[in-house]
mmCIF file of N, CA and C in Angstrom:
data_model
loop_
_atom_site.group_PDB
_atom_site.id
_atom_site.type_symbol
_atom_site.label_atom_id
_atom_site.label_comp_id
_atom_site.label_asym_id
_atom_site.label_seq_id
_atom_site.Cartn_x
_atom_site.Cartn_y
_atom_site.Cartn_z
ATOM 1 N N UNK C 56 -61.003 -24.539 -20.370
ATOM 2 C CA UNK C 56 -60.156 -24.919 -19.245
ATOM 3 C C UNK C 56 -61.004 -25.546 -18.150
ATOM 4 N N UNK C 57 -60.510 -26.612 -17.617
ATOM 5 C CA UNK C 57 -61.219 -27.252 -16.522
ATOM 6 C C UNK C 57 -60.655 -26.768 -15.188
ATOM 7 N N UNK C 58 -61.312 -27.154 -14.141
ATOM 8 C CA UNK C 58 -60.919 -26.710 -12.801
ATOM 9 C C UNK C 58 -59.500 -27.152 -12.434
ATOM 10 N N UNK C 59 -59.083 -28.404 -12.686
ATOM 11 C CA UNK C 59 -57.696 -28.769 -12.342
ATOM 12 C C UNK C 59 -56.662 -27.945 -13.099
ATOM 13 N N UNK C 60 -56.955 -27.570 -14.347
ATOM 14 C CA UNK C 60 -56.026 -26.750 -15.110
ATOM 15 C C UNK C 60 -55.875 -25.370 -14.485
ATOM 16 N N UNK C 61 -56.975 -24.794 -14.043
ATOM 17 C CA UNK C 61 -56.934 -23.467 -13.413
ATOM 18 C C UNK C 61 -56.187 -23.540 -12.090
ATOM 19 N N UNK C 62 -56.433 -24.577 -11.321
ATOM 20 C CA UNK C 62 -55.753 -24.742 -10.034
ATOM 21 C C UNK C 62 -54.249 -24.927 -10.235
ATOM 22 N N UNK C 63 -53.880 -25.700 -11.219
ATOM 23 C CA UNK C 63 -52.463 -25.914 -11.508
ATOM 24 C C UNK C 63 -51.797 -24.620 -11.962
ATOM 25 N N UNK C 64 -52.475 -23.870 -12.802
ATOM 26 C CA UNK C 64 -51.922 -22.595 -13.271
ATOM 27 C C UNK C 64 -51.802 -21.599 -12.125
ATOM 28 N N UNK C 65 -52.811 -21.563 -11.266
ATOM 29 C CA UNK C 65 -52.775 -20.630 -10.139
ATOM 30 C C UNK C 65 -51.648 -20.983 -9.169
ATOM 31 N N UNK C 66 -51.456 -22.259 -8.909
ATOM 32 C CA UNK C 66 -50.373 -22.641 -8.001
ATOM 33 C C UNK C 66 -49.010 -22.374 -8.624
ATOM 34 N N UNK C 67 -48.890 -22.555 -9.932
ATOM 35 C CA UNK C 67 -47.624 -22.246 -10.602
ATOM 36 C C UNK C 67 -47.320 -20.756 -10.547
ATOM 37 N N UNK C 68 -48.323 -19.943 -10.766
ATOM 38 C CA UNK C 68 -48.145 -18.486 -10.699
ATOM 39 C C UNK C 68 -47.795 -18.060 -9.277
ATOM 40 N N UNK C 69 -48.478 -18.645 -8.298
ATOM 41 C CA UNK C 69 -48.203 -18.298 -6.893
ATOM 42 C C UNK C 69 -46.783 -18.686 -6.505
ATOM 43 N N UNK C 70 -46.342 -19.868 -6.924
ATOM 44 C CA UNK C 70 -44.982 -20.284 -6.604
ATOM 45 C C UNK C 70 -43.948 -19.411 -7.298
ATOM 46 N N UNK C 71 -44.243 -18.978 -8.519
ATOM 47 C CA UNK C 71 -43.318 -18.085 -9.222
ATOM 48 C C UNK C 71 -43.224 -16.736 -8.513
ATOM 49 N N UNK C 72 -44.354 -16.201 -8.085
ATOM 50 C CA UNK C 72 -44.351 -14.919 -7.376
ATOM 51 C C UNK C 72 -43.631 -15.036 -6.035
ATOM 52 N N UNK C 73 -43.835 -16.138 -5.341
ATOM 53 C CA UNK C 73 -43.135 -16.351 -4.070
ATOM 54 C C UNK C 73 -41.635 -16.500 -4.290
ATOM 55 N N UNK C 74 -41.248 -17.106 -5.381
ATOM 56 C CA UNK C 74 -39.819 -17.245 -5.691
ATOM 57 C C UNK C 74 -39.178 -15.896 -5.969
ATOM 58 N N UNK C 75 -39.869 -15.042 -6.689
ATOM 59 C CA UNK C 75 -39.355 -13.694 -6.964
ATOM 60 C C UNK C 75 -39.227 -12.906 -5.659
ATOM 61 N N UNK C 76 -40.236 -13.010 -4.808
ATOM 62 C CA UNK C 76 -40.182 -12.320 -3.519
ATOM 63 C C UNK C 76 -39.045 -12.864 -2.662
ATOM 64 N N UNK C 77 -38.804 -14.163 -2.742
ATOM 65 C CA UNK C 77 -37.713 -14.778 -1.996
ATOM 66 C C UNK C 77 -36.365 -14.262 -2.489
ATOM 67 N N UNK C 78 -36.213 -14.112 -3.781
ATOM 68 C CA UNK C 78 -34.979 -13.573 -4.348
ATOM 69 C C UNK C 78 -34.747 -12.135 -3.874
ATOM 70 N N UNK C 79 -35.797 -11.323 -3.889
ATOM 71 C CA UNK C 79 -35.669 -9.939 -3.427
ATOM 72 C C UNK C 79 -35.350 -9.865 -1.932
ATOM 73 N N UNK C 80 -35.922 -10.780 -1.157
ATOM 74 C CA UNK C 80 -35.617 -10.810 0.276
ATOM 75 C C UNK C 80 -34.170 -11.223 0.523
ATOM 76 N N UNK C 81 -33.644 -12.138 -0.287
ATOM 77 C CA UNK C 81 -32.233 -12.518 -0.158
ATOM 78 C C UNK C 81 -31.322 -11.342 -0.483
ATOM 79 N N UNK C 82 -31.706 -10.547 -1.462
ATOM 80 C CA UNK C 82 -30.918 -9.354 -1.790
ATOM 81 C C UNK C 82 -30.916 -8.392 -0.605
ATOM 82 N N UNK C 83 -32.060 -8.191 0.029
ATOM 83 C CA UNK C 83 -32.130 -7.311 1.198
ATOM 84 C C UNK C 83 -31.318 -7.889 2.352
ATOM 85 N N UNK C 84 -31.328 -9.214 2.487
ATOM 86 C CA UNK C 84 -30.548 -9.851 3.544
ATOM 87 C C UNK C 84 -29.057 -9.618 3.329
ATOM 88 N N UNK C 85 -28.619 -9.675 2.095
ATOM 89 C CA UNK C 85 -27.201 -9.488 1.804
ATOM 90 C C UNK C 85 -26.786 -8.025 1.877
ATOM 91 N N UNK C 86 -27.638 -7.124 1.439
ATOM 92 C CA UNK C 86 -27.274 -5.713 1.344
ATOM 93 C C UNK C 86 -27.771 -4.872 2.509
ATOM 94 N N UNK C 87 -28.593 -5.444 3.377
ATOM 95 C CA UNK C 87 -29.188 -4.665 4.461
ATOM 96 C C UNK C 87 -28.167 -3.858 5.228
ATOM 97 N N UNK C 88 -28.352 -2.551 5.312
ATOM 98 C CA UNK C 88 -27.326 -1.745 5.977
ATOM 99 C C UNK C 88 -27.264 -1.947 7.493
ATOM 100 N N UNK C 89 -28.356 -2.331 8.101
ATOM 101 C CA UNK C 89 -28.351 -2.490 9.558
ATOM 102 C C UNK C 89 -28.809 -3.899 9.936
ATOM 103 N N UNK C 90 -28.552 -4.262 11.174
ATOM 104 C CA UNK C 90 -28.959 -5.567 11.674
ATOM 105 C C UNK C 90 -30.481 -5.752 11.650
ATOM 106 N N UNK C 91 -31.269 -4.750 12.063
ATOM 107 C CA UNK C 91 -32.727 -4.943 11.986
ATOM 108 C C UNK C 91 -33.225 -5.199 10.560
ATOM 109 N N UNK C 92 -32.598 -4.556 9.560
ATOM 110 C CA UNK C 92 -32.990 -4.821 8.176
ATOM 111 C C UNK C 92 -32.756 -6.284 7.818
ATOM 112 N N UNK C 93 -31.640 -6.805 8.253
ATOM 113 C CA UNK C 93 -31.317 -8.198 7.951
ATOM 114 C C UNK C 93 -32.240 -9.162 8.683
ATOM 115 N N UNK C 94 -32.600 -8.827 9.902
ATOM 116 C CA UNK C 94 -33.497 -9.702 10.666
ATOM 117 C C UNK C 94 -34.889 -9.698 10.054
ATOM 118 N N UNK C 95 -35.353 -8.547 9.634
ATOM 119 C CA UNK C 95 -36.667 -8.480 8.987
ATOM 120 C C UNK C 95 -36.639 -9.260 7.673
ATOM 121 N N UNK C 96 -35.547 -9.160 6.919
ATOM 122 C CA UNK C 96 -35.420 -9.918 5.672
ATOM 123 C C UNK C 96 -35.415 -11.421 5.952
ATOM 124 N N UNK C 97 -34.732 -11.835 7.005
ATOM 125 C CA UNK C 97 -34.713 -13.252 7.361
ATOM 126 C C UNK C 97 -36.098 -13.732 7.788
ATOM 127 N N UNK C 98 -36.822 -12.896 8.509
ATOM 128 C CA UNK C 98 -38.187 -13.222 8.897
ATOM 129 C C UNK C 98 -39.072 -13.340 7.658
ATOM 130 N N UNK C 99 -38.905 -12.437 6.723
ATOM 131 C CA UNK C 99 -39.675 -12.492 5.481
ATOM 132 C C UNK C 99 -39.354 -13.759 4.694
ATOM 133 N N UNK C 100 -38.101 -14.148 4.663
ATOM 134 C CA UNK C 100 -37.708 -15.364 3.955
ATOM 135 C C UNK C 100 -38.389 -16.585 4.574
ATOM 136 N N UNK C 101 -38.435 -16.635 5.886
ATOM 137 C CA UNK C 101 -39.072 -17.788 6.524
ATOM 138 C C UNK C 101 -40.584 -17.800 6.280
ATOM 139 N N UNK C 102 -41.211 -16.636 6.266
ATOM 140 C CA UNK C 102 -42.647 -16.580 5.987
ATOM 141 C C UNK C 102 -42.924 -16.941 4.531
ATOM 142 N N UNK C 103 -42.071 -16.487 3.616
ATOM 143 C CA UNK C 103 -42.242 -16.853 2.206
ATOM 144 C C UNK C 103 -42.038 -18.353 2.003
ATOM 145 N N UNK C 104 -41.119 -18.936 2.746
ATOM 146 C CA UNK C 104 -40.909 -20.379 2.660
ATOM 147 C C UNK C 104 -42.129 -21.131 3.186
ATOM 148 N N UNK C 105 -42.714 -20.633 4.262
ATOM 149 C CA UNK C 105 -43.934 -21.248 4.786
ATOM 150 C C UNK C 105 -45.072 -21.115 3.772
ATOM 151 N N UNK C 106 -45.155 -19.973 3.124
ATOM 152 C CA UNK C 106 -46.172 -19.786 2.087
ATOM 153 C C UNK C 106 -45.962 -20.722 0.910
ATOM 154 N N UNK C 107 -44.716 -20.919 0.539
ATOM 155 C CA UNK C 107 -44.409 -21.849 -0.552
ATOM 156 C C UNK C 107 -44.799 -23.276 -0.170
ATOM 157 N N UNK C 108 -44.541 -23.652 1.065
ATOM 158 C CA UNK C 108 -44.928 -24.991 1.526
ATOM 159 C C UNK C 108 -46.452 -25.144 1.511
ATOM 160 N N UNK C 109 -47.161 -24.077 1.873
ATOM 161 C CA UNK C 109 -48.624 -24.137 1.871
ATOM 162 C C UNK C 109 -49.169 -24.244 0.444
ATOM 163 N N UNK C 110 -48.609 -23.486 -0.476
ATOM 164 C CA UNK C 110 -49.053 -23.561 -1.879
ATOM 165 C C UNK C 110 -48.752 -24.944 -2.437
ATOM 166 N N UNK C 111 -47.580 -25.479 -2.123
ATOM 167 C CA UNK C 111 -47.235 -26.815 -2.600
ATOM 168 C C UNK C 111 -48.167 -27.859 -2.000
ATOM 169 N N UNK C 112 -48.545 -27.685 -0.743
ATOM 170 C CA UNK C 112 -49.460 -28.640 -0.100
ATOM 171 C C UNK C 112 -50.800 -28.668 -0.819
ATOM 172 N N UNK C 113 -51.275 -27.510 -1.220
ATOM 173 C CA UNK C 113 -52.551 -27.449 -1.937
ATOM 174 C C UNK C 113 -52.394 -28.034 -3.342
ATOM 175 N N UNK C 114 -51.296 -27.692 -4.015
ATOM 176 C CA UNK C 114 -51.091 -28.162 -5.384
ATOM 177 C C UNK C 114 -50.888 -29.676 -5.441
ATOM 178 N N UNK C 115 -50.144 -30.219 -4.494
ATOM 179 C CA UNK C 115 -49.847 -31.650 -4.494
ATOM 180 C C UNK C 115 -50.892 -32.464 -3.734
ATOM 181 N N UNK C 116 -51.855 -31.795 -3.141
ATOM 182 C CA UNK C 116 -52.891 -32.438 -2.335
ATOM 183 C C UNK C 116 -52.275 -33.297 -1.230
ATOM 184 N N UNK C 117 -51.261 -32.736 -0.570
ATOM 185 C CA UNK C 117 -50.579 -33.387 0.542
ATOM 186 C C UNK C 117 -50.682 -32.484 1.775
ATOM 187 N N UNK C 118 -51.673 -32.687 2.618
ATOM 188 C CA UNK C 118 -51.872 -31.784 3.759
ATOM 189 C C UNK C 118 -50.756 -31.818 4.796
ATOM 190 N N UNK C 119 -49.854 -32.796 4.730
ATOM 191 C CA UNK C 119 -48.775 -32.865 5.708
ATOM 192 C C UNK C 119 -47.861 -31.647 5.585
ATOM 193 N N UNK C 120 -47.753 -31.060 4.401
ATOM 194 C CA UNK C 120 -46.907 -29.887 4.216
ATOM 195 C C UNK C 120 -47.494 -28.642 4.894
ATOM 196 N N UNK C 121 -48.766 -28.654 5.177
ATOM 197 C CA UNK C 121 -49.359 -27.546 5.934
ATOM 198 C C UNK C 121 -48.823 -27.538 7.359
ATOM 199 N N UNK C 122 -48.576 -28.708 7.917
ATOM 200 C CA UNK C 122 -47.962 -28.788 9.241
ATOM 201 C C UNK C 122 -46.557 -28.203 9.225
ATOM 202 N N UNK C 123 -45.823 -28.485 8.166
ATOM 203 C CA UNK C 123 -44.476 -27.931 8.021
ATOM 204 C C UNK C 123 -44.538 -26.411 7.963
ATOM 205 N N UNK C 124 -45.483 -25.887 7.197
ATOM 206 C CA UNK C 124 -45.631 -24.437 7.072
ATOM 207 C C UNK C 124 -45.989 -23.808 8.416
ATOM 208 N N UNK C 125 -46.858 -24.463 9.159
ATOM 209 C CA UNK C 125 -47.269 -23.947 10.459
ATOM 210 C C UNK C 125 -46.106 -23.918 11.448
ATOM 211 N N UNK C 126 -45.337 -24.975 11.511
ATOM 212 C CA UNK C 126 -44.189 -25.031 12.423
ATOM 213 C C UNK C 126 -43.151 -23.982 12.034
ATOM 214 N N UNK C 127 -42.894 -23.840 10.740
ATOM 215 C CA UNK C 127 -41.937 -22.845 10.273
ATOM 216 C C UNK C 127 -42.392 -21.431 10.634
ATOM 217 N N UNK C 128 -43.670 -21.148 10.479
ATOM 218 C CA UNK C 128 -44.186 -19.824 10.825
ATOM 219 C C UNK C 128 -44.077 -19.567 12.330
ATOM 220 N N UNK C 129 -44.345 -20.577 13.144
ATOM 221 C CA UNK C 129 -44.242 -20.405 14.600
ATOM 222 C C UNK C 129 -42.799 -20.172 15.035
ATOM 223 N N UNK C 130 -41.868 -20.911 14.460
ATOM 224 C CA UNK C 130 -40.460 -20.719 14.803
ATOM 225 C C UNK C 130 -39.990 -19.334 14.354
ATOM 226 N N UNK C 131 -40.451 -18.899 13.201
ATOM 227 C CA UNK C 131 -40.102 -17.565 12.714
ATOM 228 C C UNK C 131 -40.633 -16.487 13.655
ATOM 229 N N UNK C 132 -41.847 -16.666 14.125
ATOM 230 C CA UNK C 132 -42.424 -15.699 15.060
ATOM 231 C C UNK C 132 -41.615 -15.645 16.354
ATOM 232 N N UNK C 133 -41.217 -16.790 16.866
ATOM 233 C CA UNK C 133 -40.424 -16.816 18.095
ATOM 234 C C UNK C 133 -39.071 -16.140 17.896
ATOM 235 N N UNK C 134 -38.473 -16.327 16.741
ATOM 236 C CA UNK C 134 -37.214 -15.658 16.448
ATOM 237 C C UNK C 134 -37.357 -14.150 16.388
ATOM 238 N N UNK C 135 -38.440 -13.677 15.811
ATOM 239 C CA UNK C 135 -38.688 -12.243 15.733
ATOM 240 C C UNK C 135 -38.918 -11.650 17.119
ATOM 241 N N UNK C 136 -39.659 -12.357 17.943
ATOM 242 C CA UNK C 136 -39.894 -11.889 19.315
ATOM 243 C C UNK C 136 -38.586 -11.865 20.103
ATOM 244 N N UNK C 137 -37.762 -12.870 19.921
ATOM 245 C CA UNK C 137 -36.472 -12.907 20.620
ATOM 246 C C UNK C 137 -35.591 -11.746 20.191
ATOM 247 N N UNK C 138 -35.581 -11.422 18.916
ATOM 248 C CA UNK C 138 -34.781 -10.294 18.451
ATOM 249 C C UNK C 138 -35.324 -8.973 18.987
ATOM 250 N N UNK C 139 -36.635 -8.838 19.051
ATOM 251 C CA UNK C 139 -37.231 -7.616 19.600
ATOM 252 C C UNK C 139 -36.861 -7.455 21.082
ATOM 253 N N UNK C 140 -36.854 -8.547 21.815
ATOM 254 C CA UNK C 140 -36.443 -8.478 23.226
ATOM 255 C C UNK C 140 -34.976 -8.113 23.344
ATOM 256 N N UNK C 141 -34.158 -8.626 22.434
ATOM 257 C CA UNK C 141 -32.733 -8.292 22.430
ATOM 258 C C UNK C 141 -32.542 -6.798 22.193
ATOM 259 N N UNK C 142 -33.251 -6.250 21.227
ATOM 260 C CA UNK C 142 -33.143 -4.821 20.944
ATOM 261 C C UNK C 142 -33.651 -3.985 22.114
ATOM 262 N N UNK C 143 -34.682 -4.465 22.773
ATOM 263 C CA UNK C 143 -35.232 -3.733 23.913
ATOM 264 C C UNK C 143 -34.216 -3.668 25.047
ATOM 265 N N UNK C 144 -33.504 -4.744 25.285
ATOM 266 C CA UNK C 144 -32.524 -4.776 26.371
ATOM 267 C C UNK C 144 -31.240 -4.027 26.005
ATOM 268 N N UNK C 145 -30.801 -4.148 24.760
ATOM 269 C CA UNK C 145 -29.577 -3.508 24.330
ATOM 270 C C UNK C 145 -29.770 -2.008 24.139
ATOM 271 N N UNK C 146 -30.945 -1.611 23.729
ATOM 272 C CA UNK C 146 -31.164 -0.212 23.378
ATOM 273 C C UNK C 146 -30.720 0.022 21.946
ATOM 274 N N UNK C 147 -31.642 0.187 21.072
ATOM 275 C CA UNK C 147 -31.339 0.326 19.640
ATOM 276 C C UNK C 147 -31.077 1.787 19.355
ATOM 277 N N UNK C 148 -29.799 2.134 19.136
ATOM 278 C CA UNK C 148 -29.409 3.503 18.821
ATOM 279 C C UNK C 148 -28.947 3.573 17.390
ATOM 280 N N UNK C 149 -29.607 4.445 16.623
ATOM 281 C CA UNK C 149 -29.201 4.593 15.242
ATOM 282 C C UNK C 149 -29.283 6.035 14.841
#
């Protein structure tokens, strides 16, 4: 096996694992018993999508997709912070 073959196999395996994790996160998003569970699942989905974009950027040798992954991760972080502030103001009683 040469180096490009190993890199291609590794990126395929990584994308498959990220896809499985994405499917499990969608299940948690649909079945989550509480709002925080659903928000955490949505945050995980966005991070997994950013990871998929990063793996694809490396596999396709297109660094522009790394910018997409970075922006997606930053927006996801801002959404999580906004939800935490919402819970802080509302008072999370469970």
